[in-house]
């Protein structure tokens, strides 16, 4: 199985996808079938942007858990959002929790901060979670990165019905998005002062 490192924000897990497939072919493909209503427009194939949004939603938690796309645990989320005047473009949105020591100006030391979730870790990357209530005031800082995805990175589907062809196209679409996210891992690392959390 692939591992997270400083240049990996996400990866696709094809080994688990095939191993855990109820149809012997693709677990992700089966989930596309369960969510067929998201994958066509009145029986016609979706646009590249709509297809990207739909297959990313299916490929990630909470729809698939664990997802076909695995997201580095130190990110609160990695989602695909619409933007632009007509909402006709897409961007990856990475929500990155920042602990107080990552900030240029440190807040009052009496404020509680994100806490490490020792149960959700992968190598040097550990999820951060809200602290347990203690009666202290808490300051939780999250940075949001929007990474516009160029149209030439998107896949235009040729089919509107889930099956092997759509599964291949959906895997190609999410693979391109994962690649785009990983190309920008340095931006997340710069926010968190490297991979040490």
PDB file of N, CA, C and O in Angstrom, residues 105-139:
ATOM      1  N   UNK A 105       2.394  34.856  15.020  1.00  0.00           N
ATOM      2  CA  UNK A 105       2.181  35.456  16.339  1.00  0.00           C
ATOM      3  C   UNK A 105       1.422  34.435  17.184  1.00  0.00           C
ATOM      4  O   UNK A 105       0.346  33.982  16.796  1.00  0.00           O
ATOM      5  N   UNK A 106       1.985  34.077  18.284  1.00  0.00           N
ATOM      6  CA  UNK A 106       1.360  33.068  19.138  1.00  0.00           C
ATOM      7  C   UNK A 106       0.261  33.705  19.975  1.00  0.00           C
ATOM      8  O   UNK A 106       0.466  34.746  20.593  1.00  0.00           O
ATOM      9  N   UNK A 107      -0.913  33.080  20.015  1.00  0.00           N
ATOM     10  CA  UNK A 107      -1.990  33.612  20.856  1.00  0.00           C
ATOM     11  C   UNK A 107      -1.708  33.363  22.335  1.00  0.00           C
ATOM     12  O   UNK A 107      -0.748  32.678  22.699  1.00  0.00           O
ATOM     13  N   UNK A 108      -2.547  33.915  23.150  1.00  0.00           N
ATOM     14  CA  UNK A 108      -2.457  33.765  24.602  1.00  0.00           C
ATOM     15  C   UNK A 108      -2.280  32.280  24.947  1.00  0.00           C
ATOM     16  O   UNK A 108      -3.030  31.420  24.471  1.00  0.00           O
ATOM     17  N   UNK A 109      -1.296  31.970  25.773  1.00  0.00           N
ATOM     18  CA  UNK A 109      -0.985  30.572  26.106  1.00  0.00           C
ATOM     19  C   UNK A 109      -2.096  29.877  26.891  1.00  0.00           C
ATOM     20  O   UNK A 109      -2.093  28.659  27.031  1.00  0.00           O
ATOM     21  N   UNK A 110      -3.042  30.630  27.392  1.00  0.00           N
ATOM     22  CA  UNK A 110      -4.134  30.011  28.156  1.00  0.00           C
ATOM     23  C   UNK A 110      -5.232  29.451  27.251  1.00  0.00           C
ATOM     24  O   UNK A 110      -6.134  28.777  27.725  1.00  0.00           O
ATOM     25  N   UNK A 111      -5.142  29.721  25.957  1.00  0.00           N
ATOM     26  CA  UNK A 111      -6.133  29.196  25.022  1.00  0.00           C
ATOM     27  C   UNK A 111      -5.789  27.765  24.636  1.00  0.00           C
ATOM     28  O   UNK A 111      -4.638  27.455  24.341  1.00  0.00           O
ATOM     29  N   UNK A 112      -6.796  26.900  24.643  1.00  0.00           N
ATOM     30  CA  UNK A 112      -6.582  25.518  24.188  1.00  0.00           C
ATOM     31  C   UNK A 112      -6.398  25.507  22.681  1.00  0.00           C
ATOM     32  O   UNK A 112      -6.817  26.417  21.973  1.00  0.00           O
ATOM     33  N   UNK A 113      -5.762  24.443  22.199  1.00  0.00           N
ATOM     34  CA  UNK A 113      -5.383  24.310  20.792  1.00  0.00           C
ATOM     35  C   UNK A 113      -5.870  22.958  20.287  1.00  0.00           C
ATOM     36  O   UNK A 113      -6.364  22.119  21.052  1.00  0.00           O
ATOM     37  N   UNK A 114      -5.721  22.724  18.973  1.00  0.00           N
ATOM     38  CA  UNK A 114      -5.969  21.396  18.426  1.00  0.00           C
ATOM     39  C   UNK A 114      -5.136  20.382  19.212  1.00  0.00           C
ATOM     40  O   UNK A 114      -4.023  20.662  19.611  1.00  0.00           O
ATOM     41  N   UNK A 115      -5.667  19.175  19.373  1.00  0.00           N
ATOM     42  CA  UNK A 115      -4.945  18.096  20.043  1.00  0.00           C
ATOM     43  C   UNK A 115      -4.650  16.985  19.045  1.00  0.00           C
ATOM     44  O   UNK A 115      -5.416  16.749  18.116  1.00  0.00           O
ATOM     45  N   UNK A 116      -3.549  16.294  19.249  1.00  0.00           N
ATOM     46  CA  UNK A 116      -3.191  15.169  18.379  1.00  0.00           C
ATOM     47  C   UNK A 116      -4.150  14.005  18.630  1.00  0.00           C
ATOM     48  O   UNK A 116      -4.461  13.688  19.769  1.00  0.00           O
ATOM     49  N   UNK A 117      -4.609  13.381  17.560  1.00  0.00           N
ATOM     50  CA  UNK A 117      -5.452  12.196  17.640  1.00  0.00           C
ATOM     51  C   UNK A 117      -4.553  10.991  17.391  1.00  0.00           C
ATOM     52  O   UNK A 117      -4.281  10.622  16.246  1.00  0.00           O
ATOM     53  N   UNK A 118      -4.062  10.400  18.460  1.00  0.00           N
ATOM     54  CA  UNK A 118      -3.068   9.322  18.333  1.00  0.00           C
ATOM     55  C   UNK A 118      -3.632   8.083  17.643  1.00  0.00           C
ATOM     56  O   UNK A 118      -2.884   7.218  17.204  1.00  0.00           O
ATOM     57  N   UNK A 119      -4.946   7.994  17.501  1.00  0.00           N
ATOM     58  CA  UNK A 119      -5.565   6.850  16.849  1.00  0.00           C
ATOM     59  C   UNK A 119      -5.622   7.024  15.331  1.00  0.00           C
ATOM     60  O   UNK A 119      -5.896   6.080  14.611  1.00  0.00           O
ATOM     61  N   UNK A 120      -5.402   8.250  14.847  1.00  0.00           N
ATOM     62  CA  UNK A 120      -5.448   8.511  13.409  1.00  0.00           C
ATOM     63  C   UNK A 120      -4.111   9.082  12.981  1.00  0.00           C
ATOM     64  O   UNK A 120      -3.892  10.291  13.001  1.00  0.00           O
ATOM     65  N   UNK A 121      -3.214   8.182  12.636  1.00  0.00           N
ATOM     66  CA  UNK A 121      -1.875   8.607  12.264  1.00  0.00           C
ATOM     67  C   UNK A 121      -1.359   7.725  11.123  1.00  0.00           C
ATOM     68  O   UNK A 121      -1.808   6.597  10.959  1.00  0.00           O
ATOM     69  N   UNK A 122      -0.458   8.284  10.340  1.00  0.00           N
ATOM     70  CA  UNK A 122       0.199   7.524   9.273  1.00  0.00           C
ATOM     71  C   UNK A 122       1.619   8.059   9.193  1.00  0.00           C
ATOM     72  O   UNK A 122       1.858   9.114   8.619  1.00  0.00           O
ATOM     73  N   UNK A 123       2.543   7.347   9.792  1.00  0.00           N
ATOM     74  CA  UNK A 123       3.928   7.804   9.821  1.00  0.00           C
ATOM     75  C   UNK A 123       4.038   9.113  10.580  1.00  0.00           C
ATOM     76  O   UNK A 123       3.625   9.228  11.724  1.00  0.00           O
ATOM     77  N   UNK A 124       4.569  10.132   9.925  1.00  0.00           N
ATOM     78  CA  UNK A 124       4.776  11.438  10.568  1.00  0.00           C
ATOM     79  C   UNK A 124       3.527  12.300  10.544  1.00  0.00           C
ATOM     80  O   UNK A 124       3.541  13.408  11.065  1.00  0.00           O
ATOM     81  N   UNK A 125       2.426  11.804   9.959  1.00  0.00           N
ATOM     82  CA  UNK A 125       1.233  12.626   9.779  1.00  0.00           C
ATOM     83  C   UNK A 125       0.113  12.153  10.695  1.00  0.00           C
ATOM     84  O   UNK A 125      -0.406  11.055  10.543  1.00  0.00           O
ATOM     85  N   UNK A 126      -0.244  13.013  11.645  1.00  0.00           N
ATOM     86  CA  UNK A 126      -1.258  12.688  12.632  1.00  0.00           C
ATOM     87  C   UNK A 126      -2.410  13.673  12.532  1.00  0.00           C
ATOM     88  O   UNK A 126      -2.195  14.876  12.388  1.00  0.00           O
ATOM     89  N   UNK A 127      -3.623  13.149  12.616  1.00  0.00           N
ATOM     90  CA  UNK A 127      -4.800  14.007  12.590  1.00  0.00           C
ATOM     91  C   UNK A 127      -4.840  14.862  13.852  1.00  0.00           C
ATOM     92  O   UNK A 127      -4.370  14.454  14.914  1.00  0.00           O
ATOM     93  N   UNK A 128      -5.409  16.038  13.703  1.00  0.00           N
ATOM     94  CA  UNK A 128      -5.650  16.906  14.848  1.00  0.00           C
ATOM     95  C   UNK A 128      -7.148  16.967  15.084  1.00  0.00           C
ATOM     96  O   UNK A 128      -7.936  16.983  14.145  1.00  0.00           O
ATOM     97  N   UNK A 129      -7.526  17.009  16.346  1.00  0.00           N
ATOM     98  CA  UNK A 129      -8.935  17.015  16.713  1.00  0.00           C
ATOM     99  C   UNK A 129      -9.184  18.082  17.777  1.00  0.00           C
ATOM    100  O   UNK A 129      -8.242  18.568  18.407  1.00  0.00           O
ATOM    101  N   UNK A 130     -10.449  18.428  17.972  1.00  0.00           N
ATOM    102  CA  UNK A 130     -10.787  19.415  18.995  1.00  0.00           C
ATOM    103  C   UNK A 130     -10.436  18.864  20.370  1.00  0.00           C
ATOM    104  O   UNK A 130     -10.596  17.670  20.623  1.00  0.00           O
ATOM    105  N   UNK A 131      -9.966  19.736  21.266  1.00  0.00           N
ATOM    106  CA  UNK A 131      -9.653  19.253  22.619  1.00  0.00           C
ATOM    107  C   UNK A 131     -10.930  18.936  23.382  1.00  0.00           C
ATOM    108  O   UNK A 131     -12.006  19.432  23.062  1.00  0.00           O
ATOM    109  N   UNK A 132     -10.785  18.092  24.382  1.00  0.00           N
ATOM    110  CA  UNK A 132     -11.924  17.806  25.249  1.00  0.00           C
ATOM    111  C   UNK A 132     -12.290  19.067  26.024  1.00  0.00           C
ATOM    112  O   UNK A 132     -11.407  19.861  26.368  1.00  0.00           O
ATOM    113  N   UNK A 133     -13.581  19.252  26.285  1.00  0.00           N
ATOM    114  CA  UNK A 133     -13.994  20.446  27.039  1.00  0.00           C
ATOM    115  C   UNK A 133     -13.338  20.483  28.421  1.00  0.00           C
ATOM    116  O   UNK A 133     -13.348  19.492  29.149  1.00  0.00           O
ATOM    117  N   UNK A 134     -12.729  21.630  28.741  1.00  0.00           N
ATOM    118  CA  UNK A 134     -12.072  21.780  30.045  1.00  0.00           C
ATOM    119  C   UNK A 134     -12.531  23.045  30.763  1.00  0.00           C
ATOM    120  O   UNK A 134     -12.090  23.304  31.872  1.00  0.00           O
ATOM    121  N   UNK A 135     -13.360  23.828  30.100  1.00  0.00           N
ATOM    122  CA  UNK A 135     -13.759  25.112  30.682  1.00  0.00           C
ATOM    123  C   UNK A 135     -12.864  26.251  30.208  1.00  0.00           C
ATOM    124  O   UNK A 135     -13.151  27.416  30.451  1.00  0.00           O
ATOM    125  N   UNK A 136     -11.745  25.907  29.547  1.00  0.00           N
ATOM    126  CA  UNK A 136     -10.841  26.921  29.002  1.00  0.00           C
ATOM    127  C   UNK A 136     -11.346  27.379  27.644  1.00  0.00           C
ATOM    128  O   UNK A 136     -11.949  26.612  26.897  1.00  0.00           O
ATOM    129  N   UNK A 137     -11.042  28.606  27.300  1.00  0.00           N
ATOM    130  CA  UNK A 137     -11.335  29.090  25.955  1.00  0.00           C
ATOM    131  C   UNK A 137     -10.415  28.389  24.970  1.00  0.00           C
ATOM    132  O   UNK A 137      -9.291  28.000  25.300  1.00  0.00           O
ATOM    133  N   UNK A 138     -10.890  28.216  23.748  1.00  0.00           N
ATOM    134  CA  UNK A 138     -10.156  27.481  22.729  1.00  0.00           C
ATOM    135  C   UNK A 138     -10.076  28.306  21.456  1.00  0.00           C
ATOM    136  O   UNK A 138     -11.052  28.914  21.048  1.00  0.00           O
ATOM    137  N   UNK A 139      -8.908  28.301  20.825  1.00  0.00           N
ATOM    138  CA  UNK A 139      -8.729  28.937  19.530  1.00  0.00           C
ATOM    139  C   UNK A 139      -8.269  27.863  18.554  1.00  0.00           C
ATOM    140  O   UNK A 139      -7.176  27.325  18.684  1.00  0.00           O
TER     141      UNK A 139
END
